[in-house]
PDB file of C-alpha atoms in Angstrom:
ATOM      1  CA  MET A  21       0.000   0.000   0.000  1.00  0.00           C
ATOM      2  CA  PRO A  22       1.402   3.428  -0.891  1.00  0.00           C
ATOM      3  CA  LEU A  23       1.862   5.254   2.404  1.00  0.00           C
ATOM      4  CA  PHE A  24       3.840   8.464   2.531  1.00  0.00           C
ATOM      5  CA  SER A  25       5.249  10.405   5.431  1.00  0.00           C
ATOM      6  CA  PHE A  26       4.885  14.164   5.032  1.00  0.00           C
ATOM      7  CA  GLU A  27       7.116  16.531   6.959  1.00  0.00           C
ATOM      8  CA  GLY A  28       7.925  13.743   9.392  1.00  0.00           C
ATOM      9  CA  VAL A  29       4.322  12.656  10.037  1.00  0.00           C
ATOM     10  CA  SER A  30       3.367   9.180   8.816  1.00  0.00           C
ATOM     11  CA  PRO A  31      -0.047   7.581   8.383  1.00  0.00           C
ATOM     12  CA  THR A  32      -1.213   5.161  11.049  1.00  0.00           C
ATOM     13  CA  VAL A  33      -3.097   2.120   9.759  1.00  0.00           C
ATOM     14  CA  HIS A  34      -4.640  -0.445  12.101  1.00  0.00           C
ATOM     15  CA  PRO A  35      -3.511  -3.998  11.218  1.00  0.00           C
ATOM     16  CA  SER A  36      -7.121  -5.071  10.545  1.00  0.00           C
ATOM     17  CA  ALA A  37      -7.818  -2.172   8.143  1.00  0.00           C
ATOM     18  CA  PHE A  38      -7.698  -2.663   4.394  1.00  0.00           C
ATOM     19  CA  VAL A  39      -5.882  -0.140   2.213  1.00  0.00           C
ATOM     20  CA  ALA A  40      -5.976  -1.081  -1.477  1.00  0.00           C
ATOM     21  CA  PRO A  41      -2.609  -1.290  -3.191  1.00  0.00           C
ATOM     22  CA  THR A  42      -3.486   1.601  -5.521  1.00  0.00           C
ATOM     23  CA  ALA A  43      -4.813   3.926  -2.806  1.00  0.00           C
ATOM     24  CA  THR A  44      -2.525   6.766  -1.703  1.00  0.00           C
ATOM     25  CA  VAL A  45      -2.335   7.841   1.937  1.00  0.00           C
ATOM     26  CA  VAL A  46      -0.182  10.855   2.833  1.00  0.00           C
ATOM     27  CA  GLY A  47       0.711  12.487   6.149  1.00  0.00           C
ATOM     28  CA  ASP A  48      -1.373  12.754   9.321  1.00  0.00           C
ATOM     29  CA  VAL A  49      -3.943  10.086   8.463  1.00  0.00           C
ATOM     30  CA  THR A  50      -5.315   7.588  10.971  1.00  0.00           C
ATOM     31  CA  ILE A  51      -7.191   4.549   9.663  1.00  0.00           C
ATOM     32  CA  GLU A  52      -8.802   2.627  12.494  1.00  0.00           C
ATOM     33  CA  GLU A  53      -9.773  -0.998  13.045  1.00  0.00           C
ATOM     34  CA  GLY A  54     -11.781  -2.636  10.261  1.00  0.00           C
ATOM     35  CA  ALA A  55     -11.851   0.493   8.087  1.00  0.00           C
ATOM     36  CA  SER A  56     -11.252   0.213   4.352  1.00  0.00           C
ATOM     37  CA  ILE A  57      -9.726   2.520   1.767  1.00  0.00           C
ATOM     38  CA  TRP A  58     -10.470   1.338  -1.764  1.00  0.00           C
ATOM     39  CA  TYR A  59      -8.711   1.471  -5.115  1.00  0.00           C
ATOM     40  CA  ASN A  60      -7.414   4.836  -6.356  1.00  0.00           C
ATOM     41  CA  ALA A  61      -8.661   6.726  -3.308  1.00  0.00           C
ATOM     42  CA  VAL A  62      -6.383   9.555  -2.164  1.00  0.00           C
ATOM     43  CA  LEU A  63      -6.225  10.673   1.468  1.00  0.00           C
ATOM     44  CA  ARG A  64      -3.894  13.662   1.758  1.00  0.00           C
ATOM     45  CA  ALA A  65      -3.396  15.188   5.189  1.00  0.00           C
ATOM     46  CA  ASP A  66      -1.031  18.098   4.700  1.00  0.00           C
ATOM     47  CA  PHE A  67      -3.282  21.011   5.747  1.00  0.00           C
ATOM     48  CA  GLY A  68      -4.911  19.122   8.624  1.00  0.00           C
ATOM     49  CA  PRO A  69      -5.418  15.584   9.953  1.00  0.00           C
ATOM     50  CA  ILE A  70      -7.721  12.941   8.517  1.00  0.00           C
ATOM     51  CA  ARG A  71      -9.363  10.382  10.795  1.00  0.00           C
ATOM     52  CA  VAL A  72     -11.121   7.351   9.317  1.00  0.00           C
ATOM     53  CA  ARG A  73     -12.858   5.752  12.263  1.00  0.00           C
ATOM     54  CA  ALA A  74     -13.464   2.044  12.898  1.00  0.00           C
ATOM     55  CA  GLY A  75     -15.383   0.205  10.209  1.00  0.00           C
ATOM     56  CA  ALA A  76     -15.728   3.212   7.888  1.00  0.00           C
ATOM     57  CA  ASN A  77     -15.145   2.789   4.169  1.00  0.00           C
ATOM     58  CA  VAL A  78     -13.787   5.221   1.593  1.00  0.00           C
ATOM     59  CA  GLN A  79     -14.587   3.779  -1.806  1.00  0.00           C
ATOM     60  CA  ASP A  80     -12.839   3.803  -5.169  1.00  0.00           C
ATOM     61  CA  GLY A  81     -11.613   7.109  -6.592  1.00  0.00           C
ATOM     62  CA  CYS A  82     -12.446   9.312  -3.604  1.00  0.00           C
ATOM     63  CA  VAL A  83     -10.409  12.338  -2.622  1.00  0.00           C
ATOM     64  CA  VAL A  84     -10.256  13.150   1.085  1.00  0.00           C
ATOM     65  CA  HIS A  85      -8.292  16.210   2.114  1.00  0.00           C
ATOM     66  CA  GLY A  86      -7.788  17.512   5.630  1.00  0.00           C
ATOM     67  CA  GLY A  87      -8.731  21.171   5.969  1.00  0.00           C
ATOM     68  CA  SER A  88      -7.195  23.254   8.738  1.00  0.00           C
ATOM     69  CA  ASP A  89      -9.627  21.752  11.272  1.00  0.00           C
ATOM     70  CA  GLY A  90      -9.134  18.265   9.841  1.00  0.00           C
ATOM     71  CA  THR A  91     -11.517  15.757   8.331  1.00  0.00           C
ATOM     72  CA  GLU A  92     -13.364  13.139  10.369  1.00  0.00           C
ATOM     73  CA  ILE A  93     -15.098  10.111   8.842  1.00  0.00           C
ATOM     74  CA  GLY A  94     -17.160   8.565  11.603  1.00  0.00           C
ATOM     75  CA  PRO A  95     -17.373   4.917  12.647  1.00  0.00           C
ATOM     76  CA  GLY A  96     -19.133   2.782  10.067  1.00  0.00           C
ATOM     77  CA  ALA A  97     -19.617   5.674   7.634  1.00  0.00           C
ATOM     78  CA  THR A  98     -19.616   5.066   3.882  1.00  0.00           C
ATOM     79  CA  ILE A  99     -18.028   7.450   1.410  1.00  0.00           C
ATOM     80  CA  GLY A 100     -19.288   6.278  -2.005  1.00  0.00           C
ATOM     81  CA  HIS A 101     -17.284   6.071  -5.217  1.00  0.00           C
ATOM     82  CA  LEU A 102     -15.730   9.287  -6.609  1.00  0.00           C
ATOM     83  CA  CYS A 103     -16.626  11.562  -3.694  1.00  0.00           C
ATOM     84  CA  VAL A 104     -14.704  14.638  -2.589  1.00  0.00           C
ATOM     85  CA  VAL A 105     -14.651  15.067   1.189  1.00  0.00           C
ATOM     86  CA  HIS A 106     -12.854  18.209   2.294  1.00  0.00           C
ATOM     87  CA  GLY A 107     -12.293  19.523   5.810  1.00  0.00           C
ATOM     88  CA  CYS A 108     -15.606  18.315   7.225  1.00  0.00           C
ATOM     89  CA  VAL A 109     -17.183  15.867   9.658  1.00  0.00           C
ATOM     90  CA  ILE A 110     -19.058  12.774   8.507  1.00  0.00           C
ATOM     91  CA  GLY A 111     -21.094  11.245  11.323  1.00  0.00           C
ATOM     92  CA  ALA A 112     -21.248   7.619  12.414  1.00  0.00           C
ATOM     93  CA  GLU A 113     -22.879   5.283   9.878  1.00  0.00           C
ATOM     94  CA  ALA A 114     -23.695   8.153   7.500  1.00  0.00           C
ATOM     95  CA  VAL A 115     -23.755   7.354   3.786  1.00  0.00           C
ATOM     96  CA  ILE A 116     -22.318   9.783   1.244  1.00  0.00           C
ATOM     97  CA  GLY A 117     -23.660   8.819  -2.198  1.00  0.00           C
ATOM     98  CA  ASN A 118     -21.443   8.303  -5.226  1.00  0.00           C
ATOM     99  CA  GLY A 119     -19.989  11.435  -6.776  1.00  0.00           C
ATOM    100  CA  SER A 120     -20.956  13.791  -3.954  1.00  0.00           C
ATOM    101  CA  THR A 121     -18.877  16.691  -2.658  1.00  0.00           C
ATOM    102  CA  ILE A 122     -18.842  17.658   1.006  1.00  0.00           C
ATOM    103  CA  GLN A 123     -17.141  21.006   1.576  1.00  0.00           C
ATOM    104  CA  ASP A 124     -15.248  22.662   4.431  1.00  0.00           C
ATOM    105  CA  ALA A 125     -16.777  22.777   7.909  1.00  0.00           C
ATOM    106  CA  ALA A 126     -19.909  20.881   6.825  1.00  0.00           C
ATOM    107  CA  VAL A 127     -21.239  18.418   9.379  1.00  0.00           C
ATOM    108  CA  ILE A 128     -23.105  15.340   8.203  1.00  0.00           C
ATOM    109  CA  GLY A 129     -25.144  13.886  11.053  1.00  0.00           C
ATOM    110  CA  PRO A 130     -25.036  10.268  12.154  1.00  0.00           C
ATOM    111  CA  ARG A 131     -27.050   7.743  10.150  1.00  0.00           C
ATOM    112  CA  SER A 132     -27.982  10.340   7.527  1.00  0.00           C
ATOM    113  CA  MET A 133     -27.640  10.037   3.763  1.00  0.00           C
ATOM    114  CA  VAL A 134     -26.374  12.462   1.153  1.00  0.00           C
ATOM    115  CA  GLY A 135     -27.786  11.384  -2.213  1.00  0.00           C
ATOM    116  CA  ALA A 136     -25.529  10.620  -5.175  1.00  0.00           C
ATOM    117  CA  GLY A 137     -24.151  13.627  -7.014  1.00  0.00           C
ATOM    118  CA  SER A 138     -24.997  16.078  -4.242  1.00  0.00           C
ATOM    119  CA  LEU A 139     -23.065  19.137  -3.182  1.00  0.00           C
ATOM    120  CA  VAL A 140     -23.059  19.988   0.520  1.00  0.00           C
ATOM    121  CA  PRO A 141     -21.747  23.570   0.811  1.00  0.00           C
ATOM    122  CA  PRO A 142     -19.359  24.931   3.427  1.00  0.00           C
ATOM    123  CA  ASN A 143     -20.697  25.112   6.994  1.00  0.00           C
ATOM    124  CA  ALA A 144     -23.887  23.187   6.150  1.00  0.00           C
ATOM    125  CA  VAL A 145     -25.359  20.898   8.781  1.00  0.00           C
ATOM    126  CA  VAL A 146     -27.215  17.742   7.778  1.00  0.00           C
ATOM    127  CA  GLU A 147     -29.333  16.570  10.686  1.00  0.00           C
ATOM    128  CA  GLU A 148     -29.162  13.024  12.021  1.00  0.00           C
ATOM    129  CA  GLY A 149     -31.254  10.471  10.153  1.00  0.00           C
ATOM    130  CA  THR A 150     -32.174  12.738   7.225  1.00  0.00           C
ATOM    131  CA  LEU A 151     -31.808  12.530   3.440  1.00  0.00           C
ATOM    132  CA  THR A 152     -30.132  15.458   1.687  1.00  0.00           C
ATOM    133  CA  LEU A 153     -29.714  15.652  -2.059  1.00  0.00           C
ATOM    134  CA  GLY A 154     -29.157  17.945  -4.985  1.00  0.00           C
ATOM    135  CA  ALA A 155     -26.671  20.297  -6.510  1.00  0.00           C
ATOM    136  CA  ALA A 156     -27.122  23.280  -8.713  1.00  0.00           C
ATOM    137  CA  ALA A 157     -24.527  25.768  -9.870  1.00  0.00           C
ATOM    138  CA  ARG A 158     -25.681  29.190 -11.018  1.00  0.00           C
ATOM    139  CA  SER A 159     -24.206  32.663 -11.095  1.00  0.00           C
ATOM    140  CA  ARG A 160     -24.444  34.498  -7.798  1.00  0.00           C
ATOM    141  CA  GLY A 161     -22.839  37.779  -8.850  1.00  0.00           C
ATOM    142  CA  PRO A 162     -19.436  39.233  -8.067  1.00  0.00           C
ATOM    143  CA  LEU A 163     -16.943  37.286  -5.991  1.00  0.00           C
ATOM    144  CA  SER A 164     -16.966  37.872  -2.243  1.00  0.00           C
ATOM    145  CA  GLU A 165     -13.796  39.094  -0.582  1.00  0.00           C
ATOM    146  CA  GLY A 166     -13.135  35.545   0.648  1.00  0.00           C
ATOM    147  CA  ALA A 167     -13.587  34.072  -2.834  1.00  0.00           C
ATOM    148  CA  GLN A 168     -11.331  36.754  -4.315  1.00  0.00           C
ATOM    149  CA  TRP A 169      -8.658  35.676  -1.818  1.00  0.00           C
ATOM    150  CA  TRP A 170      -8.855  32.059  -3.047  1.00  0.00           C
ATOM    151  CA  VAL A 171      -8.661  33.084  -6.699  1.00  0.00           C
ATOM    152  CA  ARG A 172      -5.704  35.348  -5.963  1.00  0.00           C
ATOM    153  CA  GLU A 173      -3.787  33.186  -3.461  1.00  0.00           C
ATOM    154  CA  ASN A 174      -4.500  29.546  -4.325  1.00  0.00           C
ATOM    155  CA  PRO A 175      -1.940  29.281  -7.162  1.00  0.00           C
ATOM    156  CA  GLN A 176       0.885  30.332  -4.820  1.00  0.00           C
ATOM    157  CA  VAL A 177      -0.463  28.200  -1.971  1.00  0.00           C
ATOM    158  CA  TYR A 178      -0.191  25.136  -4.217  1.00  0.00           C
ATOM    159  CA  ARG A 179       3.220  26.140  -5.594  1.00  0.00           C
ATOM    160  CA  ASN A 180       4.449  26.336  -1.998  1.00  0.00           C
ATOM    161  CA  LEU A 181       2.725  23.071  -1.071  1.00  0.00           C
ATOM    162  CA  ALA A 182       4.283  21.307  -4.075  1.00  0.00           C
ATOM    163  CA  GLN A 183       7.730  22.409  -2.878  1.00  0.00           C
ATOM    164  CA  ARG A 184       6.941  21.126   0.602  1.00  0.00           C
ATOM    165  CA  HIS A 185       5.886  17.771  -0.876  1.00  0.00           C
ATOM    166  CA  ARG A 186       8.952  17.622  -3.111  1.00  0.00           C
ATOM    167  CA  ALA A 187      11.162  18.125  -0.026  1.00  0.00           C
ATOM    168  CA  GLY A 188       9.091  16.303   2.580  1.00  0.00           C
ATOM    169  CA  VAL A 189       7.310  13.237   1.156  1.00  0.00           C
ATOM    170  CA  VAL A 190       8.951   9.934   1.974  1.00  0.00           C
ATOM    171  CA  PRO A 191       7.568   6.435   1.227  1.00  0.00           C
ATOM    172  CA  VAL A 192       6.669   4.475   4.338  1.00  0.00           C
ATOM    173  CA  VAL A 193       7.519   0.792   4.297  1.00  0.00           C
ATOM    174  CA  PRO A 194       4.937  -1.112   6.374  1.00  0.00           C
TER     175      PRO A 194
END
């Protein structure tokens, strides 16, 4: 399994967890007992930690990135194929449908479901035991000051991060 230390912090994988040989796990990632990370999933914890709790599964082709407050995937939760999970909290036994995106600081309640192809925006809260679905992009007018910052600063942020990875990523031999 491709595990990589980043800036001296290595992933921790419980012996009973399954990490597919084509998954990539980088940095401050903890994968607990009985959890599974499937083929071509990428878990990259360079901005904040990622915790995949016991029995959770992150399916094929997912991207999980730790925002500054980290990313938590609760016990027994399912992250369906091709999802993007970014800097948020997924509650215990929640199901995130295929192709969904969960954005920063969103909280998905325990035993809830986000329908396939949905977009959960930043700071949204999905209540326990509920179904949430849908996504629609439409123009909302000029960029906010915060959005302008991302457009202006993100290229340099990633240039800097690439240099950090070039200097600080080291394969971990299990």
